[in-house]
CSV table of C-alpha atoms and ligand atoms in Angstrom, one decimal:
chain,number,residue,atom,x,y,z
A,1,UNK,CA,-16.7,16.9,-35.1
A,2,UNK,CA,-19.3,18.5,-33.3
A,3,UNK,CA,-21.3,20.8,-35.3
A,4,UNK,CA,-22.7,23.1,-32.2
A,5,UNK,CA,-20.1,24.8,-30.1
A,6,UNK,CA,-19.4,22.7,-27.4
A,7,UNK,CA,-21.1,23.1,-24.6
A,8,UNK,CA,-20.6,22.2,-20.5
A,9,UNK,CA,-23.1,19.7,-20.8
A,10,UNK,CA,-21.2,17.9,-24.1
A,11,UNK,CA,-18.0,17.6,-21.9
A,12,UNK,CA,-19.5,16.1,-18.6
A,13,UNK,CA,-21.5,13.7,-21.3
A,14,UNK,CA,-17.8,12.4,-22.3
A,15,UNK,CA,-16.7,12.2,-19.1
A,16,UNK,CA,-19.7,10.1,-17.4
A,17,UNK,CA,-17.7,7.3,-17.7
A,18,UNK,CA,-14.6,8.2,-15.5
A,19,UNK,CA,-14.6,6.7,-11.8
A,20,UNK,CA,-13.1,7.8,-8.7
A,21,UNK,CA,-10.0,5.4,-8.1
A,22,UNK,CA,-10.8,5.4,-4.3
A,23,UNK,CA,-14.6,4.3,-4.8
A,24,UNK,CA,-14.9,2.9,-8.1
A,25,UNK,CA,-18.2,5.4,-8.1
A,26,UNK,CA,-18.6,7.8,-10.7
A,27,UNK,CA,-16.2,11.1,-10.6
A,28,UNK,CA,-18.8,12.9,-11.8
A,29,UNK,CA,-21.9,11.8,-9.9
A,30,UNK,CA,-19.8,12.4,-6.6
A,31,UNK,CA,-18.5,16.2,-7.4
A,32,UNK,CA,-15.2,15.2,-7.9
A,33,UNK,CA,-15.2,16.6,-11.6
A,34,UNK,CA,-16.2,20.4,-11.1
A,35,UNK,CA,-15.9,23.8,-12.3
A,36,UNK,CA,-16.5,22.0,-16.3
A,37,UNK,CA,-15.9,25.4,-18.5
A,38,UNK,CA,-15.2,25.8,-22.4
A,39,UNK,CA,-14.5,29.2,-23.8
A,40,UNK,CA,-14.1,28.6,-27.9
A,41,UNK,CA,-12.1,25.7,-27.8
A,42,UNK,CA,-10.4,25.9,-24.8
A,43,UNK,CA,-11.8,23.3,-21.9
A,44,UNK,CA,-11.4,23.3,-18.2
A,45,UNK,CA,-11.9,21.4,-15.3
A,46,UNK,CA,-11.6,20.9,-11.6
A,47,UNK,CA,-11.0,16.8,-10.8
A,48,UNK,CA,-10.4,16.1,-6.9
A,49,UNK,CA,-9.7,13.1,-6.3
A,50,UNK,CA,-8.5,11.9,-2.3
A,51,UNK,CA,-5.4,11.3,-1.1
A,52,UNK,CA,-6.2,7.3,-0.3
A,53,UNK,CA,-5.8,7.6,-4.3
A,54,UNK,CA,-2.5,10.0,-4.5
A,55,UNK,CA,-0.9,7.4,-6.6
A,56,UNK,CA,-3.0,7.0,-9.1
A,57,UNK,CA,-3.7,10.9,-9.8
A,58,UNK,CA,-1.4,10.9,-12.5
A,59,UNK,CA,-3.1,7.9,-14.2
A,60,UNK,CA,-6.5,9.5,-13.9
A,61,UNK,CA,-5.8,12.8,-15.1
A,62,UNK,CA,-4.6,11.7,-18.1
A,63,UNK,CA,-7.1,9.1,-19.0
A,64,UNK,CA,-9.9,12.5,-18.6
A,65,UNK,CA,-7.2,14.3,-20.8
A,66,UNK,CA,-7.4,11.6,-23.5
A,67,UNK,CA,-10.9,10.6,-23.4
A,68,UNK,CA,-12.0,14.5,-23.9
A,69,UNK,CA,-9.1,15.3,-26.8
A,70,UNK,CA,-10.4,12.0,-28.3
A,71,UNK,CA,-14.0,13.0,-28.2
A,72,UNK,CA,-13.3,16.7,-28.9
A,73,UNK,CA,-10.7,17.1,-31.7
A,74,UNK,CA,-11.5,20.4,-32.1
A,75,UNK,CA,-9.9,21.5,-28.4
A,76,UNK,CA,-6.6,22.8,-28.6
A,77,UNK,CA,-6.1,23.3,-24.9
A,78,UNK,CA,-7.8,20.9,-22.2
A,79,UNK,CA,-6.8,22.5,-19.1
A,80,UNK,CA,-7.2,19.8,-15.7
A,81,UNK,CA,-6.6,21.4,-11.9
A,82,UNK,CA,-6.1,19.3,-9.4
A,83,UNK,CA,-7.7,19.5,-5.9
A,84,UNK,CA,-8.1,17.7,-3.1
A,85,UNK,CA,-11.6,15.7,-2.0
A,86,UNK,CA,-12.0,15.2,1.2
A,87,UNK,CA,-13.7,11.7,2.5
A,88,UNK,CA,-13.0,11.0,6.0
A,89,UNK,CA,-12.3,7.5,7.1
A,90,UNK,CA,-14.6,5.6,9.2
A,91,UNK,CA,-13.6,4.5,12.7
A,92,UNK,CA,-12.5,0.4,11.7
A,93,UNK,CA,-13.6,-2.4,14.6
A,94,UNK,CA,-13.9,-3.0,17.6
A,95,UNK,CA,-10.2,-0.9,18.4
A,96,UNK,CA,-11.6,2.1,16.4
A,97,UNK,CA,-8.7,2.1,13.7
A,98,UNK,CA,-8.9,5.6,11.8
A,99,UNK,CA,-8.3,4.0,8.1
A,100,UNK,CA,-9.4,3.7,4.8
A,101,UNK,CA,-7.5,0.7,4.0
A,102,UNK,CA,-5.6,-1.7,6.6
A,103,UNK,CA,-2.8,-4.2,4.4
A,104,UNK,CA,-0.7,-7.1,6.2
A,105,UNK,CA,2.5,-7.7,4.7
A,106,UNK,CA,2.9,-11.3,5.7
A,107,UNK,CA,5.7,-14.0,4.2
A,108,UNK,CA,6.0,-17.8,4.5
A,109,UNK,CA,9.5,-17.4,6.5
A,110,UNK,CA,11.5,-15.4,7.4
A,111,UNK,CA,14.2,-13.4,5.5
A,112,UNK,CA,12.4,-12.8,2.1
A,113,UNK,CA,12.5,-8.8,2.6
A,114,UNK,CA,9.2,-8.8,4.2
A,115,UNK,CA,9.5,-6.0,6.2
A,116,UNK,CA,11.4,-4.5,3.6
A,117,UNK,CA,8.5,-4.7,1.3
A,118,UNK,CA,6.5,-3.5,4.0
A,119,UNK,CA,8.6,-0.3,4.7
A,120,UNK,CA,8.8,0.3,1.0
A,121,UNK,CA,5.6,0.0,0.5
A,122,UNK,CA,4.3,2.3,3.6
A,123,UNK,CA,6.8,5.2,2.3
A,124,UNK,CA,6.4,4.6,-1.1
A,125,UNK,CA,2.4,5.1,-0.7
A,126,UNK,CA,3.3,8.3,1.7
A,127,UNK,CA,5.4,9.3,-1.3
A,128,UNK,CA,2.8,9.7,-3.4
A,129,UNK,CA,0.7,11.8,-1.0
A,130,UNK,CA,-1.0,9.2,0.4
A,131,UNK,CA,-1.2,9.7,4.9
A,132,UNK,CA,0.2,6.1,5.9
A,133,UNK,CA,0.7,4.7,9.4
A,134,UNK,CA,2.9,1.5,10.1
A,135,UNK,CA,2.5,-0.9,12.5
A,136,UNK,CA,5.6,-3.7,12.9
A,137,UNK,CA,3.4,-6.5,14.2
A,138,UNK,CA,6.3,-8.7,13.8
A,139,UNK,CA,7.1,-8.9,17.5
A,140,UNK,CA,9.7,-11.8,17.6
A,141,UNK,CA,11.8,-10.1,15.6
A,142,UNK,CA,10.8,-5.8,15.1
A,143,UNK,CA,12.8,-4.6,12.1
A,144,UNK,CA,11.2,-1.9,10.8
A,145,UNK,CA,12.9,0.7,13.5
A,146,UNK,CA,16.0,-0.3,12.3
A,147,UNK,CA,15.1,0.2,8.4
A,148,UNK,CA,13.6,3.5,9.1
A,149,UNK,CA,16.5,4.3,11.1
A,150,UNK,CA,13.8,5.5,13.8
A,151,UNK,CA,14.7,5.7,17.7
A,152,UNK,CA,12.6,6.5,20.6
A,153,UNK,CA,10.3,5.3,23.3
A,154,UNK,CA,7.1,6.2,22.5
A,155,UNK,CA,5.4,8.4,25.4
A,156,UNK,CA,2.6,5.1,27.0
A,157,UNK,CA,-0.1,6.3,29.0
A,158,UNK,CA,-3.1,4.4,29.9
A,159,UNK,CA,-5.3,3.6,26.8
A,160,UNK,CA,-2.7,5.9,24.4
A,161,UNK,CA,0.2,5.3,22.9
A,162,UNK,CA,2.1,8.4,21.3
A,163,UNK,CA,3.6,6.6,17.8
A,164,UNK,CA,6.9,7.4,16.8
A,165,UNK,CA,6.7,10.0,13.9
A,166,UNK,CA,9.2,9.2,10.7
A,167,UNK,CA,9.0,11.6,8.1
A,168,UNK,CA,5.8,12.7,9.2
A,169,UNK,CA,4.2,8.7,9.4
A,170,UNK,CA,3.1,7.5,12.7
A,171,UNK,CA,5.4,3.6,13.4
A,172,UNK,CA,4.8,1.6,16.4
A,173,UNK,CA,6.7,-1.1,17.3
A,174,UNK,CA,7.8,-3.7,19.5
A,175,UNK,CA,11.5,-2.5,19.0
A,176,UNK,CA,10.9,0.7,21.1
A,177,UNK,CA,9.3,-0.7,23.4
A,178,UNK,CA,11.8,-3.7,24.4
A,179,UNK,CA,16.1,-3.3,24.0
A,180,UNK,CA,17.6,-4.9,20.7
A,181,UNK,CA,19.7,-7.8,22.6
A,182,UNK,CA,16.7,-9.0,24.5
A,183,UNK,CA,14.6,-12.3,23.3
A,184,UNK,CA,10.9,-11.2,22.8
A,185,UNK,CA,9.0,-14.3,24.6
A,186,UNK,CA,4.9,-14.0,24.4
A,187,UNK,CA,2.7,-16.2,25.2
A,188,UNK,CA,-0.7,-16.0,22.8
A,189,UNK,CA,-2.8,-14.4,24.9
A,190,UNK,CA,0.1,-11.7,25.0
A,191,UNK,CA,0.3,-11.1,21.5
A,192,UNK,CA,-3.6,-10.6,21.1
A,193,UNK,CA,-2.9,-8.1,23.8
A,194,UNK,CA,-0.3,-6.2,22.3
A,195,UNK,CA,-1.5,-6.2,18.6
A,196,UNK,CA,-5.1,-5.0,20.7
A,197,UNK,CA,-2.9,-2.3,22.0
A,198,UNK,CA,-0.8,-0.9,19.0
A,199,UNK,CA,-4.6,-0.9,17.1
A,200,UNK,CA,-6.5,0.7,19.6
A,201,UNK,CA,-4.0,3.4,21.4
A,202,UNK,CA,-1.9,4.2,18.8
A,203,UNK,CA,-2.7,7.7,18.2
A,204,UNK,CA,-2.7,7.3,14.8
A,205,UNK,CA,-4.5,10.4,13.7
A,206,UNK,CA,-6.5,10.1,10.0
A,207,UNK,CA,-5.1,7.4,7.8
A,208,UNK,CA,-5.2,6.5,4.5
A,209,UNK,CA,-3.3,3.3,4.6
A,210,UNK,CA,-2.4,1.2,8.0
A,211,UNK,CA,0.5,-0.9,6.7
A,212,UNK,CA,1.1,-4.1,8.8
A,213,UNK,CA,4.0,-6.0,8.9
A,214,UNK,CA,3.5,-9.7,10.5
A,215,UNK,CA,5.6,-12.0,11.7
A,216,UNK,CA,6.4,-14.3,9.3
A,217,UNK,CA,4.6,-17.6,9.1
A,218,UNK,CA,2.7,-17.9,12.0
A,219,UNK,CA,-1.3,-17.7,11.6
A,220,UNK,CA,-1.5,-15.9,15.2
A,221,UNK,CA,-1.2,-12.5,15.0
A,222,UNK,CA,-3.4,-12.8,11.3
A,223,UNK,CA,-5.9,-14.1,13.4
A,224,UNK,CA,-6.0,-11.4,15.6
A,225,UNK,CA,-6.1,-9.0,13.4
A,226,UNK,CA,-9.1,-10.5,11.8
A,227,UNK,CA,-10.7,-10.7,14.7
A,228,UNK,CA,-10.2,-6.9,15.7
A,229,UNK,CA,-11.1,-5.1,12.8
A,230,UNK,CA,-12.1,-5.7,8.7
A,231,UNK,CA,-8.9,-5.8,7.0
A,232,UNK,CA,-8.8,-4.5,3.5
A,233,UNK,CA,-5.9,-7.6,2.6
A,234,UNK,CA,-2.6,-8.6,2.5
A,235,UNK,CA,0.2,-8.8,0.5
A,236,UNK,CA,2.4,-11.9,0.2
A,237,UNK,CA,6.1,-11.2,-0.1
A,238,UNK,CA,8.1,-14.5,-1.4
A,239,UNK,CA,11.4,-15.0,-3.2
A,240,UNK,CA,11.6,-17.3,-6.1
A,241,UNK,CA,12.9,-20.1,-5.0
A,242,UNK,CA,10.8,-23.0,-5.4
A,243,UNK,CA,10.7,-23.9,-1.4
A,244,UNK,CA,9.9,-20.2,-0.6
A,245,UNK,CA,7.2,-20.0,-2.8
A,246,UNK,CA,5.5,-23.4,-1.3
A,247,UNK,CA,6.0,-21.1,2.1
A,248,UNK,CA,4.3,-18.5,-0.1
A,249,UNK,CA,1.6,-20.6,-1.0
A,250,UNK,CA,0.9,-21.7,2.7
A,251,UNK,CA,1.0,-18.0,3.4
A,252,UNK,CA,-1.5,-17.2,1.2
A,253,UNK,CA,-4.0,-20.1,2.5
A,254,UNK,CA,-3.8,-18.6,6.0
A,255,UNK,CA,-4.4,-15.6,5.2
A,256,UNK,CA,-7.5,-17.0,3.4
A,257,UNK,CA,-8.5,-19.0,6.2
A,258,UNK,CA,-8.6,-16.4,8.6
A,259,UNK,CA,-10.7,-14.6,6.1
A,260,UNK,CA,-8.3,-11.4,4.7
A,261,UNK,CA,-8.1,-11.4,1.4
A,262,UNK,CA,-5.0,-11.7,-0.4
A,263,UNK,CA,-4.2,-8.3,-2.5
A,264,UNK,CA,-1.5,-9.7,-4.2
A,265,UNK,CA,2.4,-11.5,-4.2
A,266,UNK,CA,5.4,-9.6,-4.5
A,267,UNK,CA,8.8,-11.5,-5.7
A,268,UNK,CA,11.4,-9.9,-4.2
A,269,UNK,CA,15.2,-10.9,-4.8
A,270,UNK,CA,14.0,-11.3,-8.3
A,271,UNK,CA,17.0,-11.7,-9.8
A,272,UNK,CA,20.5,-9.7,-9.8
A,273,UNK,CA,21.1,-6.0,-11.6
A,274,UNK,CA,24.3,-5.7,-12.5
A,275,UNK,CA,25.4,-1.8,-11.2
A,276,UNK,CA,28.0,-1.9,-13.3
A,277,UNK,CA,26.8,-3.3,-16.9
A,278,UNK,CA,23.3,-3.4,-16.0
A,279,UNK,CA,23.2,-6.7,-16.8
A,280,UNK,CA,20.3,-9.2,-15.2
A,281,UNK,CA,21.5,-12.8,-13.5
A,282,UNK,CA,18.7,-14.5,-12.9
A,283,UNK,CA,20.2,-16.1,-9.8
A,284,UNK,CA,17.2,-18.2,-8.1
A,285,UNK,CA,14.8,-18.6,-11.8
A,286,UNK,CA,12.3,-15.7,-12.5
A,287,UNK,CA,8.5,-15.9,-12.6
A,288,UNK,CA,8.0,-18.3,-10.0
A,289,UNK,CA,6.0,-15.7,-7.8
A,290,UNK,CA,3.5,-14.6,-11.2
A,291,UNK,CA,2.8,-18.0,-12.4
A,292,UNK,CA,2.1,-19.0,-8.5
A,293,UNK,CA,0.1,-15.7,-8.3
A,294,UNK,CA,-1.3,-16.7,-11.4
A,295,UNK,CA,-2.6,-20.5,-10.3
A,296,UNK,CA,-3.8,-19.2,-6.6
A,297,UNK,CA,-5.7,-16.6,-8.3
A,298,UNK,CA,-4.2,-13.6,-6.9
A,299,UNK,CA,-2.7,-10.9,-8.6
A,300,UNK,CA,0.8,-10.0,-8.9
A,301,UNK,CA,2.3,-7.1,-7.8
A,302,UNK,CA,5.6,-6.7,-8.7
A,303,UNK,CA,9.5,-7.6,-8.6
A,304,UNK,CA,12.5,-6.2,-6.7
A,305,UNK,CA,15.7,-7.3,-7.8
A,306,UNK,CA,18.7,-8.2,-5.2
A,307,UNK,CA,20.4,-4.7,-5.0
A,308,UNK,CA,23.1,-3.8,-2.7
A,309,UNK,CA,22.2,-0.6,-2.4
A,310,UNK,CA,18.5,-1.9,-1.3
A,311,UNK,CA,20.2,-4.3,1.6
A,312,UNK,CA,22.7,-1.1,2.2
A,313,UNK,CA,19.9,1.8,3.2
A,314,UNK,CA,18.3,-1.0,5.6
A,315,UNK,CA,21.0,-1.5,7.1
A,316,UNK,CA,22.1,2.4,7.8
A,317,UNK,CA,18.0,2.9,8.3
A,318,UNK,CA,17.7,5.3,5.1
A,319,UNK,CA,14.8,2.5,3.3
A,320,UNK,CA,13.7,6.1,1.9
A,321,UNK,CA,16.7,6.7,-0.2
A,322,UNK,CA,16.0,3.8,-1.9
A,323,UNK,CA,13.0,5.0,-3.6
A,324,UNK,CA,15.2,7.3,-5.1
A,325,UNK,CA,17.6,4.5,-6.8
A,326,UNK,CA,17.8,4.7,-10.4
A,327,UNK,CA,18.0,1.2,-10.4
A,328,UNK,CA,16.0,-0.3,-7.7
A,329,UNK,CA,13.8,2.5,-7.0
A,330,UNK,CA,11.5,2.4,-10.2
A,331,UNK,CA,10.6,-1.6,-9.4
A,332,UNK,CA,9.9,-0.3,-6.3
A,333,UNK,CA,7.7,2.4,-6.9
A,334,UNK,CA,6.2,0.2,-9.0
A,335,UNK,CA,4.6,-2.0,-6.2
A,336,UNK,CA,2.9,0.9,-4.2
A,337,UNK,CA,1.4,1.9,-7.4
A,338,UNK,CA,-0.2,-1.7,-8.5
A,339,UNK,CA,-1.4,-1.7,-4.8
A,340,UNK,CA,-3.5,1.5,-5.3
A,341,UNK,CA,-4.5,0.3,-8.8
A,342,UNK,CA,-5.6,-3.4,-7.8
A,343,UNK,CA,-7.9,-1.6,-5.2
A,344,UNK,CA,-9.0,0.6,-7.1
A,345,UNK,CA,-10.0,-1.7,-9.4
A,346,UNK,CA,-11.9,-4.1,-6.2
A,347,UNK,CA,-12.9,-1.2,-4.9
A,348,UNK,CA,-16.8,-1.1,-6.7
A,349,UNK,CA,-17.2,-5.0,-6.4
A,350,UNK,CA,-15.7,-6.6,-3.1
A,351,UNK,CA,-16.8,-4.7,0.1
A,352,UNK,CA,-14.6,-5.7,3.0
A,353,UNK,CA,-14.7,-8.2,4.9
A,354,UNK,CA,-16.4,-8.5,8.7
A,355,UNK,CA,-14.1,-9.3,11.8
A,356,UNK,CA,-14.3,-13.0,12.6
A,357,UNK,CA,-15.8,-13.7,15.7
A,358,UNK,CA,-13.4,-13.7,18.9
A,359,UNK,CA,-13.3,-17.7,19.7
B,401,ADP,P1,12.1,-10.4,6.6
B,401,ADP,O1,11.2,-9.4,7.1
B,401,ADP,O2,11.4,-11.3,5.5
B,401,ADP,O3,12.8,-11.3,7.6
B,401,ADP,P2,13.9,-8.3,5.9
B,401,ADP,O4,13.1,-7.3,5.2
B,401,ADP,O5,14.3,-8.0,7.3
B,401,ADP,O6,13.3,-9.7,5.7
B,401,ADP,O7,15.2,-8.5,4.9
B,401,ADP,C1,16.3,-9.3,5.3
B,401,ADP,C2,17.6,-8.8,4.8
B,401,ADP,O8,17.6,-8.8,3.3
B,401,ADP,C3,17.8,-7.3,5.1
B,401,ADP,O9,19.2,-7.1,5.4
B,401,ADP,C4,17.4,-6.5,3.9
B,401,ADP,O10,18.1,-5.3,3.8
B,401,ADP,C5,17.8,-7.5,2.8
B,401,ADP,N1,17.0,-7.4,1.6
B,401,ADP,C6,15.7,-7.4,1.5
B,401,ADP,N2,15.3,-7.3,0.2
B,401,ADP,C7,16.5,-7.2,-0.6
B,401,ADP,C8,16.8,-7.0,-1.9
B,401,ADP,N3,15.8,-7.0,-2.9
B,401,ADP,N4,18.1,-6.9,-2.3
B,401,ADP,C9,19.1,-7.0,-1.4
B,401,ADP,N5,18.8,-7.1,-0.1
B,401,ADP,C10,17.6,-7.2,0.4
């Protein structure tokens, strides 16, 4: 126990160690732990943190909670306010992309729940309080309209494209732009052209998080993208079936060729929840995705189970609701939240990497 009375400086001495989760730079050092007051053996504190890092507020306001009544026994109140610190995002390549953090959400093949994951993971991070855009690159086959439940053409004029807004987050997508029944035929220099377009004159406004869904195992569109602007990574979504997850694995060495790094593998159709007893049926195995992720080195974010109700909001277009399902909704949740911690935690040691050079 301290034998002085505690003093400002005492408290910003314990708390030297706490880092921003957006930076990995010191909370302290940057002004984003303010306002440090102690009155007797009361404490108080401003910590703003941004909203790239919404997720993890919760996290970080109780690991400055813990460290000071763990330094400090003698506190019986340590009051934290939250605010808001602003960091604006820089302009991102060549196409100017107004983000902090651009993630592909590629697969090995179709029909894994790719851009299921994707649209789970884009409103899950908006959720949190985190300003997410999301871009269906998957132009052979557009889903993500139909999961949000999102209609429209968005207003095209030359060099802007109005986004469709969904609960307040800017989508683009192929599916507005062409109807459902007809075949989506592009030749390569096409696609470069379109995915050039949705980055470019999307008017995105200031994001947090660009959330990519690609089309699934085709190294085209990745390339593309790696040659428009520094991606932060992407995600791998696979099922755990042993042939998926060879699917997975090529996947993951093309998005490593093309030079994005791979964030991390999400197993989706993990198994079967019983709604009625709860019970788990591990229908296809479990684990195949982490000890994969494990071997390649990557981490692993999560699993969703096979729910009905998960397959049942994306087909009515209400993906949101499921957020909200007692059962599926925490796994879920989940991923978004590992996302924001695994960059967090690369934040401080792995700067992104440069576009490739257009061949
Ligand atoms: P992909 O993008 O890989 O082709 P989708 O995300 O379009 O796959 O999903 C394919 C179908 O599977 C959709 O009908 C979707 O609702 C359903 N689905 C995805 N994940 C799950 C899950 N965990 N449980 C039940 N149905 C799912």
């Amino acid at each position: 126990m301290a034998e002085h009375p505690l003093t400002r400086e005492d408290i910003e001495k314990a708390l030297a160690d706490v880092k921003d989760p957006e930076t990995g730079r010191g909370a302290l050092q940057q002004q984003q732990i303010r306002d440090v007051q102690v009155t007797g053996d009361v404490a108080s504190l401003t910590l703003a943190m941004t909203t790239h890092s919404a997720p993890l507020w919760d996290d970080t306001q109780k690991a400055v909670e813990a460290t000071l009544r763990k330094a400090f026994p003698q506190l019986s109140t340590v009051k934290v306010t939250r605010a808001v610190h602003q960091r604006p995002a820089q302009q991102l390549g060549e196409v100017g992309v107004p983000a902090k953090s651009v993630i592909a959400v590629g697969s090995g093949k179709g029909g894994v729940g790719k851009s299921t994951i994707a649209t789970i993971l884009a409103l899950g991070l908006k959720r949190a309080g985190c300003r997410v855009g999301l871009m269906d690159a998957d132009v052979y086959g557009p889903s993500i309209p139909h999961l949000l439940g999102a209609q429209g053409s968005p207003n095209i004029q030359p060099n802007r494209i109005e986004p469709i807004m969904v609960n307040g987050m800017p989508v683009i997508s192929m599916g507005f732009l062409v109807p459902r029944d007809q075949p989506a035929v592009w030749r390569g220099p096409m696609l470069h052209q379109i995915i050039t377009q949705f980055l470019r004159d999307t008017q995105w406004g200031e994001l947090d998080y660009l959330i990519i869904d690609m089309p699934p195992g085709t190294g085209d569109v990745a390339l593309s993208l790696s040659q428009l602007l520094p991606l932060t990574g992407a995600v791998v979504v696979c099922t755990p079936q042993d042939v998926a997850l060879l699917d997975a694995v090529k996947a993951v060495a093309m998005f490593r060729k093309v030079n994005i790094p791979v964030l991390g593998m999400v197993e989706n159709m993990s198994g079967f929840v019983c709604p009625d007893c709860q019970k788990r049926y591990d229908i296809f195995g479990r684990g195949g995705a982490q000890r994969e992720a494990e071997q390649l080195q990557v981490p692993f974010l999560g699993e969703v189970p096979i729910n009905i109700h998960l397959r049942e909001h994306g087909d009515a277009g209400t993906t949101l609701l499921s957020l909200e399902d007692p059962v599926v909704g925490p796994y879920l949740e989940k991923i978004s939240w590992r996302l924001a911690k695994q960059l967090a935690e690369s934040a401080a040691t792995d700067p992104p990497k440069p576009p490739l050079p257009v061949l």
